[in-house]
Amino acid sequence: MPLVPMRGLLDKAQEGHYAVGAFNCNNMEIIQAIITAATAENAPVIVQASQGAIKYAGLEYITAMTKIAAQNTHVPVVLHIDHGTSFEQVMRCIREGFTSVMIDGSKLPLEENIALTKRVLDVARACGVSVEAELGKIGGTEDDITVSEKEAMYTDPEEAIYFAEQTGVDALAIAIGTAHGQYKGEPKLDFDRLAEIQKRVNVPIVLHGSSGVPDDAIRQAIALGVSKINIDTNIREAFMAGLKGALAKNPKEIDPRKVLGPAKEAMVEVIREKIRLFGSSGKA
Ligand code: G3H
Ligand code: 13P
Ligand code: ZN
């Protein structure tokens, strides 16, 4: 089916107490793995592209490949830009056919983040495109945005209420202790903060940096209202493990398909596991 906007899927997820997986893509194999996994699980899915992905693969390639993949499955697929950095960039994505955009103004002072988000919303609404914003700073490396773990700041519930009221945004990414990339120790999530935000903010909540978060913590986050969960690092790990495994078996291999095939299979497995963990299996 054609690509769909994100908001409807997140509203259904909120009602049904599950979360929709948002998986980062960088090339054809990853897009195929995401769609194969979602189709096998009969699950709605979000394919997302970061700054790095756009630089690497090109916006047009990512859009074209995802549109074709979506057309060839019965499950709803959203194409979303992850951590969009400027008004101009998210506009380019909308023009290209993205059905959802993240405008990450989390580095800006609150009022500037609100103003930027509203500016994006004005156009996105007219185009039927959903908008995610970020409040608080998620640790780790976010594409062009580098936030040291030290500086990482959790989302203030009062600010979240004000932000949601002022903007009417479709989804809100919050900082409650997760970080992008591989964790050095076990992440500790601030569930009290999440509960407080969820109780008072009537907007679907997004968890970034979800690779490496223990399954129980993910289940608890969903029970407390998280309805979109971002996964990138676990897909990279699976890709490379599949690739290295195939190369180790046949170090003289010269056909890229013989190593990319196993890499894809490894990604499909991980993505299917995540979809089941998020409870979105069977919700297409
Ligand atoms: O938000 C962070 C993602 O993992 C994207 O990282 O810029 O290396 O693609 P990347
Ligand atoms: P991980 O790489 O930690 O899974 O984070 C992904 C993410 O939040 C993308 O925005
Ligand atoms: Zn992120």
Tab-separated table of C-alpha atoms and ligand atoms in Angstrom:
chain	number	residue	atom	x	y	z
A	1	MET	CA	0.000	0.000	0.000
A	2	PRO	CA	1.144	3.633	-0.337
A	3	LEU	CA	3.138	5.171	2.543
A	4	VAL	CA	0.930	6.350	5.416
A	5	PRO	CA	1.315	9.189	7.968
A	6	MET	CA	2.591	8.266	11.424
A	7	ARG	CA	0.011	9.863	13.730
A	8	GLY	CA	-2.811	7.393	13.054
A	9	LEU	CA	-0.550	4.418	13.763
A	10	LEU	CA	0.642	5.944	17.040
A	11	ASP	CA	-2.902	6.769	18.160
A	12	LYS	CA	-3.895	3.139	17.587
A	13	ALA	CA	-0.778	1.988	19.442
A	14	GLN	CA	-1.628	4.220	22.411
A	15	GLU	CA	-5.158	2.807	22.534
A	16	GLY	CA	-3.891	-0.766	22.182
A	17	HIS	CA	-1.000	-0.395	24.673
A	18	TYR	CA	1.739	-1.385	22.275
A	19	ALA	CA	4.484	0.501	20.416
A	20	VAL	CA	5.319	0.815	16.737
A	21	GLY	CA	8.938	0.037	15.874
A	22	ALA	CA	10.882	2.775	14.076
A	23	PHE	CA	13.909	1.257	12.397
A	24	ASN	CA	16.802	3.201	10.871
A	25	CYS	CA	17.775	2.386	7.298
A	26	ASN	CA	20.932	3.160	5.340
A	27	ASN	CA	20.697	0.976	2.249
A	28	MET	CA	18.505	-1.374	0.230
A	29	GLU	CA	19.249	-4.450	2.340
A	30	ILE	CA	18.170	-2.699	5.554
A	31	ILE	CA	14.952	-1.393	3.977
A	32	GLN	CA	14.172	-4.872	2.663
A	33	ALA	CA	14.907	-6.417	6.065
A	34	ILE	CA	12.590	-3.948	7.845
A	35	ILE	CA	9.720	-4.557	5.413
A	36	THR	CA	10.243	-8.335	5.347
A	37	ALA	CA	10.166	-8.447	9.157
A	38	ALA	CA	7.087	-6.213	9.448
A	39	THR	CA	5.267	-8.226	6.777
A	40	ALA	CA	6.098	-11.535	8.473
A	41	GLU	CA	4.849	-10.146	11.793
A	42	ASN	CA	1.818	-8.434	10.206
A	43	ALA	CA	2.900	-5.245	11.979
A	44	PRO	CA	2.738	-1.527	11.194
A	45	VAL	CA	6.251	-0.130	10.820
A	46	ILE	CA	8.220	3.105	10.566
A	47	VAL	CA	11.252	3.249	8.262
A	48	GLN	CA	13.426	6.180	9.265
A	49	ALA	CA	16.444	7.908	7.770
A	50	SER	CA	19.030	9.882	9.724
A	51	GLN	CA	21.333	12.651	8.537
A	52	GLY	CA	24.021	10.039	8.103
A	53	ALA	CA	21.698	7.812	6.063
A	54	ILE	CA	20.723	10.683	3.769
A	55	LYS	CA	24.369	11.631	3.261
A	56	TYR	CA	25.307	8.022	2.565
A	57	ALA	CA	22.452	6.801	0.362
A	58	GLY	CA	20.837	10.030	-0.870
A	59	LEU	CA	17.317	11.208	-0.129
A	60	GLU	CA	15.937	10.150	-3.513
A	61	TYR	CA	17.260	6.598	-3.238
A	62	ILE	CA	15.889	6.123	0.269
A	63	THR	CA	12.500	7.510	-0.735
A	64	ALA	CA	12.226	5.481	-3.927
A	65	MET	CA	13.290	2.216	-2.303
A	66	THR	CA	10.947	2.644	0.658
A	67	LYS	CA	7.998	3.562	-1.568
A	68	ILE	CA	8.526	0.417	-3.639
A	69	ALA	CA	8.913	-1.719	-0.533
A	70	ALA	CA	5.692	-0.260	0.920
A	71	GLN	CA	3.778	-0.846	-2.311
A	72	ASN	CA	4.709	-4.508	-2.177
A	73	THR	CA	3.400	-5.223	1.316
A	74	HIS	CA	-0.002	-5.186	2.980
A	75	VAL	CA	1.290	-3.649	6.242
A	76	PRO	CA	1.184	0.129	6.821
A	77	VAL	CA	4.616	1.731	6.299
A	78	VAL	CA	5.652	5.255	7.350
A	79	LEU	CA	8.720	6.998	5.897
A	80	HIS	CA	10.144	9.346	8.526
A	81	ILE	CA	13.198	11.587	8.833
A	82	ASP	CA	15.026	10.977	12.093
A	83	HIS	CA	16.501	14.019	13.899
A	84	GLY	CA	15.767	16.505	11.109
A	85	THR	CA	18.015	19.472	11.713
A	86	SER	CA	16.420	22.369	9.845
A	87	PHE	CA	13.128	23.636	8.443
A	88	GLU	CA	14.590	23.467	4.930
A	89	GLN	CA	15.676	19.868	5.283
A	90	VAL	CA	12.345	18.559	6.522
A	91	MET	CA	10.612	20.506	3.734
A	92	ARG	CA	12.795	18.682	1.202
A	93	CYS	CA	11.727	15.392	2.770
A	94	ILE	CA	8.040	16.336	2.568
A	95	ARG	CA	8.452	17.308	-1.080
A	96	GLU	CA	10.163	13.979	-1.747
A	97	GLY	CA	7.212	12.064	-0.270
A	98	PHE	CA	8.099	11.402	3.386
A	99	THR	CA	4.916	10.879	5.399
A	100	SER	CA	6.424	11.921	8.722
A	101	VAL	CA	9.244	14.199	9.862
A	102	MET	CA	11.168	14.788	13.063
A	103	ILE	CA	12.291	18.334	13.668
A	104	ASP	CA	14.888	18.167	16.410
A	105	GLY	CA	15.053	21.541	18.087
A	106	SER	CA	16.213	20.043	21.379
A	107	LYS	CA	19.463	22.036	21.312
A	108	LEU	CA	17.492	25.293	21.090
A	109	PRO	CA	16.026	27.304	23.969
A	110	LEU	CA	12.448	26.171	24.710
A	111	GLU	CA	10.651	29.031	22.943
A	112	GLU	CA	12.818	28.639	19.829
A	113	ASN	CA	12.193	24.872	19.785
A	114	ILE	CA	8.439	25.610	20.002
A	115	ALA	CA	8.620	28.229	17.218
A	116	LEU	CA	10.572	25.914	14.888
A	117	THR	CA	8.248	22.981	15.574
A	118	LYS	CA	5.176	25.147	14.894
A	119	ARG	CA	6.665	26.406	11.643
A	120	VAL	CA	7.178	22.813	10.477
A	121	LEU	CA	3.704	21.802	11.693
A	122	ASP	CA	2.029	24.573	9.675
A	123	VAL	CA	3.335	23.100	6.425
A	124	ALA	CA	3.233	19.430	7.449
A	125	ARG	CA	-0.447	19.639	8.469
A	126	ALA	CA	-1.354	21.030	5.057
A	127	CYS	CA	0.494	18.104	3.438
A	128	GLY	CA	-0.956	15.378	5.698
A	129	VAL	CA	2.499	14.682	7.151
A	130	SER	CA	3.074	13.876	10.842
A	131	VAL	CA	5.612	15.716	13.012
A	132	GLU	CA	7.791	14.478	15.880
A	133	ALA	CA	9.696	16.919	18.089
A	134	GLU	CA	12.268	16.432	20.851
A	135	LEU	CA	12.343	17.948	24.301
A	136	GLY	CA	15.249	17.354	26.639
A	137	LYS	CA	18.555	16.055	25.326
A	138	ILE	CA	19.090	12.391	24.516
A	139	GLY	CA	22.681	11.363	25.225
A	140	GLY	CA	25.153	9.973	22.736
A	141	THR	CA	25.817	10.970	19.171
A	142	GLU	CA	22.896	12.083	17.074
A	143	ASP	CA	24.118	12.505	13.528
A	144	ASP	CA	25.380	16.072	13.230
A	145	ILE	CA	24.144	16.820	16.730
A	146	THR	CA	26.629	15.683	19.325
A	147	VAL	CA	25.487	15.805	22.913
A	148	SER	CA	27.966	14.515	25.429
A	149	GLU	CA	26.445	12.152	27.955
A	150	LYS	CA	27.408	14.631	30.657
A	151	GLU	CA	25.366	17.387	29.139
A	152	ALA	CA	22.435	15.062	28.470
A	153	MET	CA	19.411	16.563	30.132
A	154	TYR	CA	16.196	14.781	30.984
A	155	THR	CA	12.831	16.136	29.853
A	156	ASP	CA	11.084	18.388	32.362
A	157	PRO	CA	7.402	17.285	32.669
A	158	GLU	CA	6.215	20.890	33.098
A	159	GLU	CA	8.015	21.891	29.920
A	160	ALA	CA	6.569	18.873	28.128
A	161	ILE	CA	3.006	19.965	29.002
A	162	TYR	CA	3.723	23.515	27.852
A	163	PHE	CA	5.455	22.286	24.673
A	164	ALA	CA	2.581	19.965	23.761
A	165	GLU	CA	-0.042	22.670	24.399
A	166	GLN	CA	1.835	25.296	22.438
A	167	THR	CA	2.643	23.142	19.421
A	168	GLY	CA	0.005	20.383	19.118
A	169	VAL	CA	2.830	18.147	17.843
A	170	ASP	CA	2.014	14.541	16.808
A	171	ALA	CA	4.781	12.770	18.759
A	172	LEU	CA	7.249	13.840	21.412
A	173	ALA	CA	10.713	12.346	21.911
A	174	ILE	CA	11.759	12.567	25.539
A	175	ALA	CA	15.001	12.112	27.437
A	176	ILE	CA	14.617	9.705	30.373
A	177	GLY	CA	18.019	8.010	30.456
A	178	THR	CA	18.436	6.349	27.079
A	179	ALA	CA	21.343	7.172	24.760
A	180	HIS	CA	22.177	6.543	21.115
A	181	GLY	CA	24.684	3.841	20.229
A	182	GLN	CA	26.083	0.952	22.244
A	183	TYR	CA	25.717	1.261	26.024
A	184	LYS	CA	28.762	0.845	28.203
A	185	GLY	CA	26.701	-0.328	31.201
A	186	GLU	CA	23.012	-1.133	31.649
A	187	PRO	CA	20.849	1.936	31.007
A	188	LYS	CA	18.621	3.064	33.884
A	189	LEU	CA	15.395	4.652	32.758
A	190	ASP	CA	13.608	7.293	34.813
A	191	PHE	CA	10.167	5.645	34.844
A	192	ASP	CA	8.719	8.113	37.378
A	193	ARG	CA	9.472	10.920	34.980
A	194	LEU	CA	7.955	8.979	32.081
A	195	ALA	CA	4.793	8.262	34.127
A	196	GLU	CA	4.488	11.923	35.060
A	197	ILE	CA	4.871	13.043	31.437
A	198	GLN	CA	2.452	10.416	30.145
A	199	LYS	CA	-0.161	11.305	32.777
A	200	ARG	CA	-0.150	14.956	31.869
A	201	VAL	CA	0.767	15.132	28.181
A	202	ASN	CA	-1.727	13.759	25.708
A	203	VAL	CA	0.790	13.184	22.899
A	204	PRO	CA	2.318	9.882	21.731
A	205	ILE	CA	5.729	9.501	23.391
A	206	VAL	CA	8.855	8.378	21.532
A	207	LEU	CA	11.792	6.478	23.022
A	208	HIS	CA	15.126	7.022	21.241
A	209	GLY	CA	18.322	5.089	21.852
A	210	SER	CA	16.365	1.887	22.467
A	211	SER	CA	18.984	-0.638	21.268
A	212	GLY	CA	20.510	-2.321	24.288
A	213	VAL	CA	17.694	-1.334	26.659
A	214	PRO	CA	16.711	-4.530	28.550
A	215	ASP	CA	13.444	-6.132	27.397
A	216	ASP	CA	11.764	-5.604	30.774
A	217	ALA	CA	12.533	-1.897	30.672
A	218	ILE	CA	11.102	-1.682	27.148
A	219	ARG	CA	7.916	-3.471	28.333
A	220	GLN	CA	7.618	-1.093	31.261
A	221	ALA	CA	8.139	1.949	29.027
A	222	ILE	CA	5.344	0.717	26.738
A	223	ALA	CA	3.078	0.078	29.737
A	224	LEU	CA	3.744	3.682	30.752
A	225	GLY	CA	2.672	4.983	27.362
A	226	VAL	CA	5.621	4.950	24.940
A	227	SER	CA	4.169	4.326	21.472
A	228	LYS	CA	7.149	4.719	19.089
A	229	ILE	CA	10.485	2.997	19.730
A	230	ASN	CA	13.628	3.810	17.741
A	231	ILE	CA	16.139	1.087	16.932
A	232	ASP	CA	19.308	1.569	14.914
A	233	THR	CA	22.369	0.102	16.662
A	234	ASN	CA	20.895	-3.416	17.065
A	235	ILE	CA	20.278	-3.528	13.297
A	236	ARG	CA	23.873	-2.479	12.587
A	237	GLU	CA	25.146	-5.157	14.943
A	238	ALA	CA	23.031	-7.831	13.245
A	239	PHE	CA	24.084	-6.666	9.777
A	240	MET	CA	27.771	-6.859	10.635
A	241	ALA	CA	27.457	-10.159	12.501
A	242	GLY	CA	25.689	-11.735	9.501
A	243	LEU	CA	28.274	-10.311	7.119
A	244	LYS	CA	31.279	-11.350	9.198
A	245	GLY	CA	29.787	-14.810	9.791
A	246	ALA	CA	29.399	-15.370	6.046
A	247	LEU	CA	32.909	-14.093	5.357
A	248	ALA	CA	34.380	-16.257	8.093
A	249	LYS	CA	32.739	-19.307	6.485
A	250	ASN	CA	34.122	-18.427	3.084
A	251	PRO	CA	36.936	-15.856	3.275
A	252	LYS	CA	37.523	-16.112	-0.479
A	253	GLU	CA	33.935	-15.117	-1.358
A	254	ILE	CA	33.833	-12.495	-4.125
A	255	ASP	CA	30.062	-12.278	-4.645
A	256	PRO	CA	28.644	-9.494	-2.424
A	257	ARG	CA	25.216	-11.145	-2.525
A	258	LYS	CA	26.598	-14.183	-0.711
A	259	VAL	CA	27.525	-12.060	2.303
A	260	LEU	CA	24.759	-9.456	2.118
A	261	GLY	CA	22.097	-12.188	2.042
A	262	PRO	CA	23.072	-13.571	5.473
A	263	ALA	CA	23.427	-9.984	6.753
A	264	LYS	CA	19.838	-9.335	5.681
A	265	GLU	CA	18.580	-12.547	7.291
A	266	ALA	CA	20.265	-11.596	10.573
A	267	MET	CA	18.583	-8.171	10.490
A	268	VAL	CA	15.157	-9.675	9.760
A	269	GLU	CA	15.485	-11.871	12.865
A	270	VAL	CA	16.409	-8.979	15.155
A	271	ILE	CA	13.672	-6.717	13.783
A	272	ARG	CA	11.050	-9.468	14.161
A	273	GLU	CA	12.115	-9.975	17.797
A	274	LYS	CA	11.777	-6.238	18.444
A	275	ILE	CA	8.340	-6.091	16.817
A	276	ARG	CA	7.165	-8.942	19.061
A	277	LEU	CA	8.674	-7.257	22.119
A	278	PHE	CA	6.890	-4.000	21.266
A	279	GLY	CA	3.560	-5.847	21.010
A	280	SER	CA	2.883	-4.605	17.478
A	281	SER	CA	2.871	-8.079	15.958
A	282	GLY	CA	-0.520	-8.712	14.322
A	283	LYS	CA	-1.568	-5.035	14.551
A	284	ALA	CA	-1.309	-4.153	10.856
B	1	G3H	O1	19.895	8.952	15.913
B	1	G3H	C1	20.894	8.282	15.724
B	1	G3H	C2	20.964	7.224	14.714
B	1	G3H	O2	21.547	6.086	15.251
B	1	G3H	C3	21.624	7.680	13.417
B	1	G3H	O3	23.016	7.598	13.354
B	1	G3H	O4	23.882	9.372	11.709
B	1	G3H	O5	25.176	7.321	12.182
B	1	G3H	O6	23.062	7.241	10.861
B	1	G3H	P1	23.829	7.891	11.965
B	2	13P	P1	19.939	3.318	18.848
B	2	13P	O1	20.975	3.355	17.778
B	2	13P	O2	20.531	3.425	20.214
B	2	13P	O3	18.998	2.197	18.684
B	2	13P	O4	19.058	4.675	18.696
B	2	13P	C1	18.306	4.870	17.550
B	2	13P	C2	17.633	6.198	17.571
B	2	13P	O5	17.215	6.709	18.581
B	2	13P	C3	17.455	6.860	16.278
B	2	13P	O6	16.876	8.124	16.409
B	3	ZN	ZN	17.384	9.286	18.072
